Tab-separated table of C-alpha atoms and ligand atoms in Angstrom:
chain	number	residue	atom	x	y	z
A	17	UNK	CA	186.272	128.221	177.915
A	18	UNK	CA	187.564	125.178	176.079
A	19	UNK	CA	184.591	125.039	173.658
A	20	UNK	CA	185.330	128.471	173.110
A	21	UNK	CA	188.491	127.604	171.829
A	22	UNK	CA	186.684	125.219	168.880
A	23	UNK	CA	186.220	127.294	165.633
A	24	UNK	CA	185.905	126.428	162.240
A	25	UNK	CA	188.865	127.163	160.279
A	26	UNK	CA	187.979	128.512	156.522
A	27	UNK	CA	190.478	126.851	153.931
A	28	UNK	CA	191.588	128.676	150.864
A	29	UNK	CA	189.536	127.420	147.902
A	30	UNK	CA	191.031	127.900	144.829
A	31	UNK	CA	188.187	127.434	141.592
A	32	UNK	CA	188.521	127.407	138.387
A	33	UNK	CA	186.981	125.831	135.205
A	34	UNK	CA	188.727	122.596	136.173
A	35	UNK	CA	187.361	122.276	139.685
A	36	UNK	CA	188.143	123.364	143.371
A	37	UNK	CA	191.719	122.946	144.961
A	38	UNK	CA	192.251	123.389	149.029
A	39	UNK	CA	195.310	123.279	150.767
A	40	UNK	CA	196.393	122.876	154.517
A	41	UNK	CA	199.778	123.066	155.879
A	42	UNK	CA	200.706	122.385	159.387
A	43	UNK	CA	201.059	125.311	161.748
A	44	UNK	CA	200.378	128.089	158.954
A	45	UNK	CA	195.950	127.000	158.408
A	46	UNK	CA	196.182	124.682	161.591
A	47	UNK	CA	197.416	126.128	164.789
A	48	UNK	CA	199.530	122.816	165.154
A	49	UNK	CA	202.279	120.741	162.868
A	50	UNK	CA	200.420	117.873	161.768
A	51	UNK	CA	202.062	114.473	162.873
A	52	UNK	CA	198.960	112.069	162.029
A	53	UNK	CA	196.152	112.133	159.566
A	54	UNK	CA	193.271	109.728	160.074
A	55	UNK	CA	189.729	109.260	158.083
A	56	UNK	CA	186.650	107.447	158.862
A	57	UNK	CA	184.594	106.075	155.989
A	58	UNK	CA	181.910	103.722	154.860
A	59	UNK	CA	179.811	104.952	158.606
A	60	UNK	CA	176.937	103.162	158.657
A	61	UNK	CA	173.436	105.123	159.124
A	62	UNK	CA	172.821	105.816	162.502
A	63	UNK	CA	176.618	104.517	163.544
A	64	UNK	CA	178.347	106.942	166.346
A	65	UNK	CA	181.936	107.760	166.706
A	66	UNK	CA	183.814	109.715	168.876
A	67	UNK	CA	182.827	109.020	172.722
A	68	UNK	CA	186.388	110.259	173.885
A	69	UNK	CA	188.413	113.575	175.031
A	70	UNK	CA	191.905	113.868	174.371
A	71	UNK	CA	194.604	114.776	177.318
A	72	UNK	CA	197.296	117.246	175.001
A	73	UNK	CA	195.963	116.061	171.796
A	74	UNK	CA	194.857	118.834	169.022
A	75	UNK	CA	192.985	118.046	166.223
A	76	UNK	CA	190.618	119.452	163.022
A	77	UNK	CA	187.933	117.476	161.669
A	78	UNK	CA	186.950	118.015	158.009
A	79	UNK	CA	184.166	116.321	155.910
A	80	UNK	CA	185.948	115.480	152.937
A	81	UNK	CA	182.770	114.313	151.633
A	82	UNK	CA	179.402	113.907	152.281
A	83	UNK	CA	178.181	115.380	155.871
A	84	UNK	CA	178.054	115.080	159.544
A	85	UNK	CA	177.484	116.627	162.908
A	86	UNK	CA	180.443	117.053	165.391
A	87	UNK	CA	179.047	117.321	168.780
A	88	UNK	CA	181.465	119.270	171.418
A	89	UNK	CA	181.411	119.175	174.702
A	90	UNK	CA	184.014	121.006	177.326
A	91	UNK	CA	181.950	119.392	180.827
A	92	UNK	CA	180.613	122.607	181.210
A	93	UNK	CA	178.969	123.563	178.079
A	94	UNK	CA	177.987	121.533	174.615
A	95	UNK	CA	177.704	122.586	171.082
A	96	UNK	CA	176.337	120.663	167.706
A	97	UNK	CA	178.544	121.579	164.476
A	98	UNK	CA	177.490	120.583	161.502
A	99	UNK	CA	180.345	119.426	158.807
A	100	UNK	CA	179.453	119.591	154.576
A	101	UNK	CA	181.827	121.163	153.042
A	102	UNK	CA	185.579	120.462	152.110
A	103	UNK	CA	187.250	123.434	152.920
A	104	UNK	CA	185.815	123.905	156.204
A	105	UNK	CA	187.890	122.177	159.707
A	106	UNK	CA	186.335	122.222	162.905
A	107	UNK	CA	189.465	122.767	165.362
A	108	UNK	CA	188.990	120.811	168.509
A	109	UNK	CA	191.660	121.799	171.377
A	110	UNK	CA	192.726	119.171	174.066
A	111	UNK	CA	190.164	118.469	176.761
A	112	UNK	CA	186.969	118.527	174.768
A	113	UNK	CA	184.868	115.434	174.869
A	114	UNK	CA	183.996	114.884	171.187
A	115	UNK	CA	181.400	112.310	169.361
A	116	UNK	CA	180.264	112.056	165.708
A	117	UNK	CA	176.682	111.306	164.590
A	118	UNK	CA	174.515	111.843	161.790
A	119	UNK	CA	176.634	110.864	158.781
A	120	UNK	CA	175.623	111.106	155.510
A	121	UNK	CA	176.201	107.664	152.910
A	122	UNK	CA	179.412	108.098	151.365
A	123	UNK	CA	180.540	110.531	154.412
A	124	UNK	CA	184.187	111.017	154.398
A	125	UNK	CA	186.042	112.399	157.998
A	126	UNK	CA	189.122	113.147	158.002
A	127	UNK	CA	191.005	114.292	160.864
A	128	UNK	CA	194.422	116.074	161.060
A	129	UNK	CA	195.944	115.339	164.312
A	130	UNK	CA	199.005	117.079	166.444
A	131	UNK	CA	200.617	114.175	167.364
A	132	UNK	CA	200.620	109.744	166.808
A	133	UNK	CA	198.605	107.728	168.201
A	134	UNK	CA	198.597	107.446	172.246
A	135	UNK	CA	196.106	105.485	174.276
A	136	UNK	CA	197.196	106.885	177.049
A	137	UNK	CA	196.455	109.956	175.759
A	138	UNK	CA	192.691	110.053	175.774
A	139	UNK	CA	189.563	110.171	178.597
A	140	UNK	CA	186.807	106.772	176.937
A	141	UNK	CA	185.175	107.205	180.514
A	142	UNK	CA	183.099	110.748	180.410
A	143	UNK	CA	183.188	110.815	184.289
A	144	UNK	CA	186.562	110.920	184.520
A	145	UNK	CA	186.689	113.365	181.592
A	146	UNK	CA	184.315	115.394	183.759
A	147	UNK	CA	186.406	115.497	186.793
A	148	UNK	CA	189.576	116.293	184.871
A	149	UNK	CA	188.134	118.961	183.146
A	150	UNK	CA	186.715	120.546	186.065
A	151	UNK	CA	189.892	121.168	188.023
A	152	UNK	CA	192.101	122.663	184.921
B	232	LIG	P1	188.451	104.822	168.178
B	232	LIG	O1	189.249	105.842	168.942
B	232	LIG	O2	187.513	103.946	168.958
B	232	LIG	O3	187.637	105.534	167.032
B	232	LIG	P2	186.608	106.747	167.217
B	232	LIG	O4	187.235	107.890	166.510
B	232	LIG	O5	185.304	106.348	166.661
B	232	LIG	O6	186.510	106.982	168.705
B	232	LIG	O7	189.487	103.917	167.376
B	232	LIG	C1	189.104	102.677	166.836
B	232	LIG	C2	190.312	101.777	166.844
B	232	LIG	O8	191.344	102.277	166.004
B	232	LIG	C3	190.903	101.636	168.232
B	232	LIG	O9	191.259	100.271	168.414
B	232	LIG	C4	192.172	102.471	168.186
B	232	LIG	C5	192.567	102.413	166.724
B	232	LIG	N1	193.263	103.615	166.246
B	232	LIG	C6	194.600	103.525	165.911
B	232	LIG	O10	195.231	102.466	166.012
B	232	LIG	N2	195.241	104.650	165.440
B	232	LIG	C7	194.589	105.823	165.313
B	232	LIG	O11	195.204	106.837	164.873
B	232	LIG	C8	193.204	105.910	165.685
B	232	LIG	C9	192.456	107.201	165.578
B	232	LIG	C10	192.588	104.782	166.154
């Protein structure tokens, strides 16, 4: 199953005395080359984001700073992640209806994505997400 297919990727930390380093390159720690990196800051409390699935679009969502809940949904089953840390990325494959609650202040989301921007790339209307999904 798609949701199946939405892990959480664990990003070399590198510590020392001087603080913590963490790197990501495209298609070695994310299973895609990254062509677009977006963040969303300055949420307000209670504020949701998300609301959408993506046609061929790949992505990982990390919480650069600060926290929030990812919540995953593949039309047939639905799962809650919860984002704190800055070397953790929650991969989310193609066809998984996505939306973004429960930010912390000063939350930080960044999101590494496989290709540019494309409208016509995404499902905003969840029943036609649903039907979609259900005949792949
Ligand atoms: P939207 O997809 O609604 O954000 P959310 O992640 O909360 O669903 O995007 C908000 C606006 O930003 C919308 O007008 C599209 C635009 N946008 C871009 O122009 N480029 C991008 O890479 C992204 C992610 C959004």
């Amino acid at each position: 199953m798609r949701i199946d297919k939405c892990v959480i990727i664990n990003f070399t930390k590198i510590n020392d005395r001087r603080g913590n380093l963490t790197f990501i390159e495209g298609g070695r720690h994310v299973p895609f080359d990254i062509r677009r990196v977006f963040f969303l800051y300055d949420v307000p409390g209670g504020a949701k984001r998300g609301g959408h699935a993506h046609k061929k679009l790949k992505q990982v969502v990390i919480a650069m700073s600060g926290s929030f809940d990812v919540v995953l949904d593949d039309g047939r089953r639905e799962k809650r992640v919860h984002l704190n840390r800055s070397y953790l990325g929650l991969y989310i494959d193609s066809m998984v209806w996505r939306t973004m609650d429960n930010f912390s202040s000063g939350a930080v989301c960044m999101v590494l994505a496989s290709g540019f921007y494309d409208e016509a790339d995404y499902y905003r209307d969840y029943k036609k997400f649903l039907k979609a999904a259900k005949i792949r």
